[in-house]
PDB file of C-alpha atoms in Angstrom:
ATOM      1  CA  MET A   1      40.253  48.462  82.073  1.00  0.00           C
ATOM      2  CA  ALA A   2      41.352  51.348  84.293  1.00  0.00           C
ATOM      3  CA  HIS A   3      41.175  49.029  87.335  1.00  0.00           C
ATOM      4  CA  LEU A   4      43.403  46.473  85.596  1.00  0.00           C
ATOM      5  CA  GLU A   5      45.924  49.176  84.659  1.00  0.00           C
ATOM      6  CA  GLN A   6      45.896  50.415  88.272  1.00  0.00           C
ATOM      7  CA  ASP A   7      46.537  46.857  89.515  1.00  0.00           C
ATOM      8  CA  VAL A   8      49.437  46.455  87.087  1.00  0.00           C
ATOM      9  CA  THR A   9      50.878  49.822  88.105  1.00  0.00           C
ATOM     10  CA  THR A  10      50.592  48.876  91.785  1.00  0.00           C
ATOM     11  CA  LEU A  11      52.260  45.514  91.150  1.00  0.00           C
ATOM     12  CA  LEU A  12      55.141  47.121  89.243  1.00  0.00           C
ATOM     13  CA  ASN A  13      55.543  49.691  92.019  1.00  0.00           C
ATOM     14  CA  ARG A  14      55.658  46.990  94.694  1.00  0.00           C
ATOM     15  CA  HIS A  15      58.098  44.966  92.588  1.00  0.00           C
ATOM     16  CA  SER A  16      60.428  47.969  92.197  1.00  0.00           C
ATOM     17  CA  GLU A  17      60.166  48.781  95.895  1.00  0.00           C
ATOM     18  CA  ALA A  18      60.954  45.189  96.892  1.00  0.00           C
ATOM     19  CA  LEU A  19      64.026  45.109  94.629  1.00  0.00           C
ATOM     20  CA  ALA A  20      65.143  48.489  95.997  1.00  0.00           C
ATOM     21  CA  LEU A  21      64.793  47.212  99.565  1.00  0.00           C
ATOM     22  CA  PHE A  22      66.828  44.115  98.815  1.00  0.00           C
ATOM     23  CA  THR A  23      69.388  46.240  96.962  1.00  0.00           C
ATOM     24  CA  ASP A  24      69.753  48.450 100.032  1.00  0.00           C
ATOM     25  CA  ARG A  25      70.459  45.367 102.147  1.00  0.00           C
ATOM     26  CA  VAL A  26      72.919  43.891  99.648  1.00  0.00           C
ATOM     27  CA  HIS A  27      74.870  47.148  99.663  1.00  0.00           C
ATOM     28  CA  ALA A  28      74.880  47.072 103.488  1.00  0.00           C
ATOM     29  CA  VAL A  29      76.671  43.696 103.652  1.00  0.00           C
ATOM     30  CA  ARG A  30      80.144  44.191 105.105  1.00  0.00           C
ATOM     31  CA  PRO A  31      83.049  42.224 103.591  1.00  0.00           C
ATOM     32  CA  ASP A  32      83.242  40.000 106.679  1.00  0.00           C
ATOM     33  CA  GLN A  33      79.513  39.113 106.560  1.00  0.00           C
ATOM     34  CA  TRP A  34      79.218  37.159 103.300  1.00  0.00           C
ATOM     35  CA  GLY A  35      79.787  33.855 105.116  1.00  0.00           C
ATOM     36  CA  GLU A  36      77.408  34.592 108.007  1.00  0.00           C
ATOM     37  CA  PRO A  37      74.330  32.364 108.545  1.00  0.00           C
ATOM     38  CA  THR A  38      70.825  33.501 107.634  1.00  0.00           C
ATOM     39  CA  PRO A  39      67.344  32.469 108.793  1.00  0.00           C
ATOM     40  CA  CYS A  40      67.353  30.220 105.696  1.00  0.00           C
ATOM     41  CA  THR A  41      69.180  27.471 107.555  1.00  0.00           C
ATOM     42  CA  GLU A  42      71.071  26.071 104.565  1.00  0.00           C
ATOM     43  CA  TRP A  43      72.260  29.446 103.288  1.00  0.00           C
ATOM     44  CA  SER A  44      74.978  31.918 104.145  1.00  0.00           C
ATOM     45  CA  VAL A  45      74.529  35.599 103.285  1.00  0.00           C
ATOM     46  CA  ARG A  46      76.296  34.957  99.987  1.00  0.00           C
ATOM     47  CA  ASP A  47      74.081  31.946  99.255  1.00  0.00           C
ATOM     48  CA  LEU A  48      70.955  34.023  99.917  1.00  0.00           C
ATOM     49  CA  VAL A  49      72.074  36.897  97.684  1.00  0.00           C
ATOM     50  CA  ASN A  50      73.137  34.365  95.043  1.00  0.00           C
ATOM     51  CA  HIS A  51      69.698  32.723  95.157  1.00  0.00           C
ATOM     52  CA  LEU A  52      67.816  35.986  94.670  1.00  0.00           C
ATOM     53  CA  THR A  53      70.270  37.155  91.987  1.00  0.00           C
ATOM     54  CA  ALA A  54      69.808  33.925  90.025  1.00  0.00           C
ATOM     55  CA  GLU A  55      66.026  34.381  90.288  1.00  0.00           C
ATOM     56  CA  GLN A  56      66.338  37.855  88.731  1.00  0.00           C
ATOM     57  CA  LEU A  57      68.563  36.507  85.942  1.00  0.00           C
ATOM     58  CA  TRP A  58      65.742  34.174  84.900  1.00  0.00           C
ATOM     59  CA  VAL A  59      63.216  36.974  84.389  1.00  0.00           C
ATOM     60  CA  PRO A  60      64.356  38.371  81.003  1.00  0.00           C
ATOM     61  CA  ASP A  61      64.666  34.852  79.579  1.00  0.00           C
ATOM     62  CA  LEU A  62      61.183  33.846  80.703  1.00  0.00           C
ATOM     63  CA  VAL A  63      59.284  37.118  80.301  1.00  0.00           C
ATOM     64  CA  THR A  64      61.028  38.865  77.408  1.00  0.00           C
ATOM     65  CA  ASP A  65      62.309  35.922  75.366  1.00  0.00           C
ATOM     66  CA  GLY A  66      59.493  33.459  76.139  1.00  0.00           C
ATOM     67  CA  ALA A  67      61.980  30.753  77.088  1.00  0.00           C
ATOM     68  CA  THR A  68      60.977  27.781  79.204  1.00  0.00           C
ATOM     69  CA  THR A  69      62.866  26.509  82.232  1.00  0.00           C
ATOM     70  CA  ALA A  70      64.053  23.633  80.045  1.00  0.00           C
ATOM     71  CA  ASP A  71      65.393  26.117  77.466  1.00  0.00           C
ATOM     72  CA  VAL A  72      67.395  27.961  80.115  1.00  0.00           C
ATOM     73  CA  GLY A  73      68.492  24.729  81.783  1.00  0.00           C
ATOM     74  CA  ASP A  74      71.294  25.108  84.309  1.00  0.00           C
ATOM     75  CA  ALA A  75      72.567  28.491  83.058  1.00  0.00           C
ATOM     76  CA  TYR A  76      72.029  30.086  86.464  1.00  0.00           C
ATOM     77  CA  ASP A  77      72.960  27.163  88.694  1.00  0.00           C
ATOM     78  CA  GLY A  78      75.876  27.517  91.066  1.00  0.00           C
ATOM     79  CA  ASP A  79      77.605  30.782  91.904  1.00  0.00           C
ATOM     80  CA  VAL A  80      76.396  33.653  89.721  1.00  0.00           C
ATOM     81  CA  LEU A  81      77.872  36.412  91.933  1.00  0.00           C
ATOM     82  CA  GLY A  82      81.526  36.140  90.975  1.00  0.00           C
ATOM     83  CA  LYS A  83      83.981  38.639  92.475  1.00  0.00           C
ATOM     84  CA  ASP A  84      81.573  41.581  92.725  1.00  0.00           C
ATOM     85  CA  PRO A  85      78.271  40.412  94.246  1.00  0.00           C
ATOM     86  CA  ARG A  86      76.838  43.920  94.542  1.00  0.00           C
ATOM     87  CA  ALA A  87      77.400  44.790  90.883  1.00  0.00           C
ATOM     88  CA  VAL A  88      76.024  41.455  89.697  1.00  0.00           C
ATOM     89  CA  TRP A  89      72.928  41.852  91.892  1.00  0.00           C
ATOM     90  CA  ASP A  90      72.405  45.431  90.689  1.00  0.00           C
ATOM     91  CA  ALA A  91      72.579  44.411  87.015  1.00  0.00           C
ATOM     92  CA  ALA A  92      70.269  41.417  87.523  1.00  0.00           C
ATOM     93  CA  ALA A  93      67.712  43.494  89.446  1.00  0.00           C
ATOM     94  CA  ARG A  94      67.729  46.216  86.775  1.00  0.00           C
ATOM     95  CA  ALA A  95      67.198  43.643  84.014  1.00  0.00           C
ATOM     96  CA  ALA A  96      64.330  41.948  85.894  1.00  0.00           C
ATOM     97  CA  ARG A  97      62.631  45.286  86.594  1.00  0.00           C
ATOM     98  CA  LYS A  98      62.964  46.288  82.932  1.00  0.00           C
ATOM     99  CA  ALA A  99      61.580  42.944  81.730  1.00  0.00           C
ATOM    100  CA  PHE A 100      58.472  43.086  83.901  1.00  0.00           C
ATOM    101  CA  ALA A 101      57.878  46.791  83.157  1.00  0.00           C
ATOM    102  CA  ALA A 102      58.053  46.453  79.359  1.00  0.00           C
ATOM    103  CA  PRO A 103      54.766  47.207  77.577  1.00  0.00           C
ATOM    104  CA  GLY A 104      52.562  44.095  77.546  1.00  0.00           C
ATOM    105  CA  ALA A 105      54.979  41.998  79.620  1.00  0.00           C
ATOM    106  CA  LEU A 106      52.510  41.291  82.389  1.00  0.00           C
ATOM    107  CA  GLU A 107      49.890  40.145  79.869  1.00  0.00           C
ATOM    108  CA  ARG A 108      52.113  37.265  78.791  1.00  0.00           C
ATOM    109  CA  THR A 109      52.318  33.689  79.997  1.00  0.00           C
ATOM    110  CA  VAL A 110      55.593  32.298  81.302  1.00  0.00           C
ATOM    111  CA  TRP A 111      56.682  28.694  81.574  1.00  0.00           C
ATOM    112  CA  LEU A 112      57.974  27.893  85.042  1.00  0.00           C
ATOM    113  CA  SER A 113      59.116  24.587  86.501  1.00  0.00           C
ATOM    114  CA  TYR A 114      55.525  23.780  87.546  1.00  0.00           C
ATOM    115  CA  GLY A 115      53.915  24.823  84.258  1.00  0.00           C
ATOM    116  CA  GLU A 116      52.323  27.777  82.498  1.00  0.00           C
ATOM    117  CA  THR A 117      51.820  30.801  84.736  1.00  0.00           C
ATOM    118  CA  PRO A 118      50.517  34.306  84.016  1.00  0.00           C
ATOM    119  CA  ALA A 119      53.434  36.746  84.055  1.00  0.00           C
ATOM    120  CA  VAL A 120      51.482  38.908  86.477  1.00  0.00           C
ATOM    121  CA  ALA A 121      51.435  36.024  88.992  1.00  0.00           C
ATOM    122  CA  TYR A 122      55.140  35.383  88.426  1.00  0.00           C
ATOM    123  CA  CYS A 123      55.889  39.055  89.138  1.00  0.00           C
ATOM    124  CA  ALA A 124      53.801  38.911  92.335  1.00  0.00           C
ATOM    125  CA  GLN A 125      55.656  35.808  93.508  1.00  0.00           C
ATOM    126  CA  MET A 126      59.026  37.393  92.742  1.00  0.00           C
ATOM    127  CA  THR A 127      57.992  40.528  94.638  1.00  0.00           C
ATOM    128  CA  THR A 128      56.990  38.518  97.694  1.00  0.00           C
ATOM    129  CA  ASP A 129      60.216  36.519  97.560  1.00  0.00           C
ATOM    130  CA  ALA A 130      62.286  39.715  97.513  1.00  0.00           C
ATOM    131  CA  VAL A 131      60.331  41.138 100.472  1.00  0.00           C
ATOM    132  CA  VAL A 132      60.757  38.067 102.644  1.00  0.00           C
ATOM    133  CA  HIS A 133      64.402  37.557 101.728  1.00  0.00           C
ATOM    134  CA  ALA A 134      65.059  41.240 102.497  1.00  0.00           C
ATOM    135  CA  TRP A 135      64.006  40.423 106.049  1.00  0.00           C
ATOM    136  CA  ASP A 136      66.250  37.330 106.064  1.00  0.00           C
ATOM    137  CA  LEU A 137      69.200  39.381 104.882  1.00  0.00           C
ATOM    138  CA  SER A 138      68.433  42.160 107.362  1.00  0.00           C
ATOM    139  CA  ARG A 139      68.462  39.717 110.246  1.00  0.00           C
ATOM    140  CA  ALA A 140      71.673  38.080 109.043  1.00  0.00           C
ATOM    141  CA  ILE A 141      73.640  41.340 108.767  1.00  0.00           C
ATOM    142  CA  GLY A 142      72.101  43.260 111.654  1.00  0.00           C
ATOM    143  CA  ALA A 143      70.232  45.760 109.458  1.00  0.00           C
ATOM    144  CA  PRO A 144      66.810  47.146 110.447  1.00  0.00           C
ATOM    145  CA  GLU A 145      64.277  44.320 110.216  1.00  0.00           C
ATOM    146  CA  ARG A 146      61.135  46.453 109.964  1.00  0.00           C
ATOM    147  CA  LEU A 147      59.772  46.138 106.429  1.00  0.00           C
ATOM    148  CA  PRO A 148      57.658  48.820 104.712  1.00  0.00           C
ATOM    149  CA  ASP A 149      53.942  48.334 105.403  1.00  0.00           C
ATOM    150  CA  GLU A 150      52.962  48.401 101.704  1.00  0.00           C
ATOM    151  CA  LEU A 151      55.368  45.568 100.941  1.00  0.00           C
ATOM    152  CA  VAL A 152      54.332  43.529 103.962  1.00  0.00           C
ATOM    153  CA  ASN A 153      50.638  43.873 103.119  1.00  0.00           C
ATOM    154  CA  PHE A 154      51.278  42.993  99.473  1.00  0.00           C
ATOM    155  CA  ALA A 155      53.303  39.902 100.405  1.00  0.00           C
ATOM    156  CA  LEU A 156      50.770  38.808 103.025  1.00  0.00           C
ATOM    157  CA  ASP A 157      47.913  39.060 100.523  1.00  0.00           C
ATOM    158  CA  GLU A 158      49.952  37.174  97.935  1.00  0.00           C
ATOM    159  CA  VAL A 159      51.179  34.287 100.082  1.00  0.00           C
ATOM    160  CA  THR A 160      48.204  33.668 102.419  1.00  0.00           C
ATOM    161  CA  PRO A 161      46.148  31.594  99.938  1.00  0.00           C
ATOM    162  CA  TYR A 162      48.924  29.068  99.365  1.00  0.00           C
ATOM    163  CA  ALA A 163      51.179  29.405 102.427  1.00  0.00           C
ATOM    164  CA  SER A 164      50.044  26.141 104.025  1.00  0.00           C
ATOM    165  CA  GLY A 165      51.391  24.123 101.086  1.00  0.00           C
ATOM    166  CA  LEU A 166      54.762  25.827 100.817  1.00  0.00           C
ATOM    167  CA  SER A 167      56.567  23.653 103.354  1.00  0.00           C
ATOM    168  CA  LYS A 168      55.788  20.599 101.169  1.00  0.00           C
ATOM    169  CA  THR A 169      58.066  22.063  98.489  1.00  0.00           C
ATOM    170  CA  GLY A 170      61.061  21.740 100.825  1.00  0.00           C
ATOM    171  CA  LEU A 171      61.931  25.385 100.172  1.00  0.00           C
ATOM    172  CA  PHE A 172      60.121  26.778 103.220  1.00  0.00           C
ATOM    173  CA  ALA A 173      59.901  25.803 106.873  1.00  0.00           C
ATOM    174  CA  PRO A 174      56.422  24.907 108.141  1.00  0.00           C
ATOM    175  CA  PRO A 175      54.323  27.837 109.382  1.00  0.00           C
ATOM    176  CA  VAL A 176      54.853  28.779 113.036  1.00  0.00           C
ATOM    177  CA  GLU A 177      52.531  30.414 115.558  1.00  0.00           C
ATOM    178  CA  PRO A 178      52.877  34.190 115.243  1.00  0.00           C
ATOM    179  CA  PRO A 179      53.732  36.147 118.378  1.00  0.00           C
ATOM    180  CA  PRO A 180      50.892  37.877 120.237  1.00  0.00           C
ATOM    181  CA  GLY A 181      49.559  41.069 118.692  1.00  0.00           C
ATOM    182  CA  ASP A 182      48.360  41.934 115.238  1.00  0.00           C
ATOM    183  CA  SER A 183      51.524  42.765 113.348  1.00  0.00           C
ATOM    184  CA  HIS A 184      51.124  42.003 109.650  1.00  0.00           C
ATOM    185  CA  GLN A 185      54.878  41.509 109.397  1.00  0.00           C
ATOM    186  CA  ALA A 186      54.869  38.958 112.235  1.00  0.00           C
ATOM    187  CA  ARG A 187      52.001  37.094 110.539  1.00  0.00           C
ATOM    188  CA  LEU A 188      53.786  37.082 107.191  1.00  0.00           C
ATOM    189  CA  LEU A 189      56.995  35.758 108.688  1.00  0.00           C
ATOM    190  CA  ALA A 190      55.166  33.137 110.729  1.00  0.00           C
ATOM    191  CA  LEU A 191      53.326  31.892 107.653  1.00  0.00           C
ATOM    192  CA  LEU A 192      56.691  31.308 106.031  1.00  0.00           C
ATOM    193  CA  GLY A 193      58.218  29.526 109.025  1.00  0.00           C
ATOM    194  CA  ARG A 194      60.127  32.479 110.399  1.00  0.00           C
ATOM    195  CA  ALA A 195      59.844  33.720 113.978  1.00  0.00           C
TER     196      ALA A 195
END
């Protein structure tokens, strides 16, 4: 039981750290950068922040309320950022962190678009997404691209088992050959089609 509690504590720590990293990057976006392109070829900086904000808005509905994706429907489609993207992101990130950290939350099952999923797996996926998109946002706005080792290692462990199938979803580019050397960050980015 102690090992399970340690794993949950580690996951919640990585989740908080990933949200804090993305928050730092969101607050670094200059007013003239919201329309800039990102490594996610279809998305501007605003689109990228909007995507991750909408993902956070889902968390309380799915984890706390036990809603399904069908229940929530299109509530978070389109622009959720409004006139103050930073404030909306901050509120969404706080709510997601609180939902995952609530007692017993990670023992629940959530209903995602592809079916029932343990909340602990959902939290791990959300953590990885925040880590990788923090790099995307960093590159887009000229912020430091070096990610914290703990977050890189967490994301690499999480995504490696299923990375080869991600490009089939249409949400990720196919994996690319990592550059020479043994950088965990370079391997993570290459697995997700980023060079």
